[in-house]
PDB file of C-alpha atoms in Angstrom:
ATOM      1  CA  GLU B   1     -41.475 201.576  33.225  1.00 84.00           C
ATOM      2  CA  ASN B   2     -42.102 197.936  32.346  1.00 87.00           C
ATOM      3  CA  ALA B   3     -42.187 197.013  28.632  1.00 82.00           C
ATOM      4  CA  LEU B   4     -44.435 194.227  27.218  1.00 85.00           C
ATOM      5  CA  ILE B   5     -44.014 193.049  23.741  1.00 84.00           C
ATOM      6  CA  GLY B   6     -46.779 190.624  22.981  1.00 83.00           C
ATOM      7  CA  LEU B   7     -49.025 191.522  25.925  1.00 80.00           C
ATOM      8  CA  SER B   8     -52.420 190.232  24.549  1.00 77.00           C
ATOM      9  CA  LEU B   9     -53.499 187.791  21.867  1.00 73.00           C
ATOM     10  CA  GLY B  10     -51.645 188.424  18.680  1.00 74.00           C
ATOM     11  CA  SER B  11     -48.172 189.265  17.837  1.00 82.00           C
ATOM     12  CA  ASN B  12     -45.805 192.127  18.378  1.00 85.00           C
ATOM     13  CA  GLU B  13     -42.258 192.742  17.288  1.00 88.00           C
ATOM     14  CA  VAL B  14     -39.466 195.164  18.116  1.00 90.00           C
ATOM     15  CA  THR B  15     -36.197 195.530  16.209  1.00 92.00           C
ATOM     16  CA  VAL B  16     -33.240 197.586  17.407  1.00 93.00           C
ATOM     17  CA  THR B  17     -30.771 197.858  14.643  1.00 93.00           C
ATOM     18  CA  GLY B  18     -27.642 199.797  13.940  1.00 93.00           C
ATOM     19  CA  GLN B  19     -24.630 201.146  15.919  1.00 92.00           C
ATOM     20  CA  ASP B  20     -26.242 204.140  17.376  1.00 90.00           C
ATOM     21  CA  SER B  21     -29.620 202.543  18.210  1.00 93.00           C
ATOM     22  CA  GLN B  22     -30.456 201.688  21.742  1.00 93.00           C
ATOM     23  CA  TRP B  23     -33.343 200.863  23.908  1.00 92.00           C
ATOM     24  CA  LEU B  24     -32.771 201.582  27.703  1.00 92.00           C
ATOM     25  CA  ASN B  25     -35.607 200.179  29.664  1.00 90.00           C
ATOM     26  CA  THR B  26     -35.745 201.036  33.406  1.00 91.00           C
ATOM     27  CA  GLY B  27     -38.164 198.258  34.249  1.00 91.00           C
ATOM     28  CA  ASP B  28     -38.850 194.645  33.307  1.00 89.00           C
ATOM     29  CA  LEU B  29     -38.914 193.658  29.677  1.00 87.00           C
ATOM     30  CA  ASN B  30     -41.419 190.803  29.035  1.00 85.00           C
ATOM     31  CA  LEU B  31     -41.498 189.146  25.608  1.00 85.00           C
ATOM     32  CA  GLY B  32     -44.811 187.264  25.037  1.00 85.00           C
ATOM     33  CA  SER B  33     -46.794 187.746  28.228  1.00 79.00           C
ATOM     34  CA  HIS B  34     -50.082 186.498  26.741  1.00 82.00           C
ATOM     35  CA  GLY B  35     -49.386 186.738  23.058  1.00 83.00           C
ATOM     36  CA  ASN B  36     -46.361 186.309  20.885  1.00 88.00           C
ATOM     37  CA  GLY B  37     -43.480 188.810  21.441  1.00 87.00           C
ATOM     38  CA  VAL B  38     -40.358 189.028  19.444  1.00 90.00           C
ATOM     39  CA  LEU B  39     -37.250 191.277  20.135  1.00 90.00           C
ATOM     40  CA  ARG B  40     -34.382 191.460  17.463  1.00 94.00           C
ATOM     41  CA  VAL B  41     -31.152 193.236  18.123  1.00 94.00           C
ATOM     42  CA  GLU B  42     -28.971 193.609  15.173  1.00 95.00           C
ATOM     43  CA  ALA B  43     -26.060 195.174  13.609  1.00 94.00           C
ATOM     44  CA  GLY B  44     -24.580 196.801  16.822  1.00 94.00           C
ATOM     45  CA  GLY B  45     -27.918 197.700  18.500  1.00 94.00           C
ATOM     46  CA  PHE B  46     -28.250 197.708  22.290  1.00 94.00           C
ATOM     47  CA  VAL B  47     -30.959 196.799  24.637  1.00 93.00           C
ATOM     48  CA  SER B  48     -31.003 196.808  28.318  1.00 92.00           C
ATOM     49  CA  SER B  49     -33.579 196.383  31.148  1.00 91.00           C
ATOM     50  CA  SER B  50     -33.691 195.684  34.935  1.00 87.00           C
ATOM     51  CA  LEU B  51     -35.117 192.242  34.372  1.00 83.00           C
ATOM     52  CA  GLY B  52     -36.210 190.231  31.362  1.00 85.00           C
ATOM     53  CA  TYR B  53     -38.714 187.441  30.723  1.00 83.00           C
ATOM     54  CA  ILE B  54     -39.093 185.293  27.589  1.00 84.00           C
ATOM     55  CA  GLY B  55     -42.328 183.377  27.294  1.00 82.00           C
ATOM     56  CA  GLY B  56     -45.676 183.852  29.041  1.00 70.00           C
ATOM     57  CA  VAL B  57     -45.791 184.527  32.810  1.00 66.00           C
ATOM     58  CA  SER B  58     -48.952 182.478  32.875  1.00 64.00           C
ATOM     59  CA  GLY B  59     -48.014 179.929  30.261  1.00 67.00           C
ATOM     60  CA  ASN B  60     -50.165 181.519  27.674  1.00 76.00           C
ATOM     61  CA  GLY B  61     -47.669 183.292  25.499  1.00 82.00           C
ATOM     62  CA  THR B  62     -44.455 182.691  23.554  1.00 86.00           C
ATOM     63  CA  GLY B  63     -41.288 184.961  23.319  1.00 88.00           C
ATOM     64  CA  GLU B  64     -38.281 185.096  21.122  1.00 88.00           C
ATOM     65  CA  ALA B  65     -35.147 187.174  21.393  1.00 91.00           C
ATOM     66  CA  THR B  66     -32.542 187.149  18.597  1.00 91.00           C
ATOM     67  CA  ILE B  67     -29.251 189.046  18.839  1.00 94.00           C
ATOM     68  CA  THR B  68     -27.039 189.112  15.738  1.00 94.00           C
ATOM     69  CA  GLY B  69     -24.256 191.175  14.311  1.00 92.00           C
ATOM     70  CA  SER B  70     -20.986 192.480  15.570  1.00 92.00           C
ATOM     71  CA  GLY B  71     -21.296 194.643  18.635  1.00 91.00           C
ATOM     72  CA  SER B  72     -24.953 193.769  19.370  1.00 91.00           C
ATOM     73  CA  GLN B  73     -25.883 193.474  22.978  1.00 91.00           C
TER      74      GLN B  73
END
């Protein structure tokens, strides 16, 4: 399945934090398709997807991805 953070107007944020925390997405991951999308991976968290997009596909959104902390991916 595809995951959209910030699909429509407004803002959405997802944080994956901690050594045992993971998000395994089998589809595309889009940050800020038409709104504002933020993804934070912290303190050993892990996120994977088949493809990733940051910013609006149509130019209408903004996206941000921040990866911090030892072991974060």
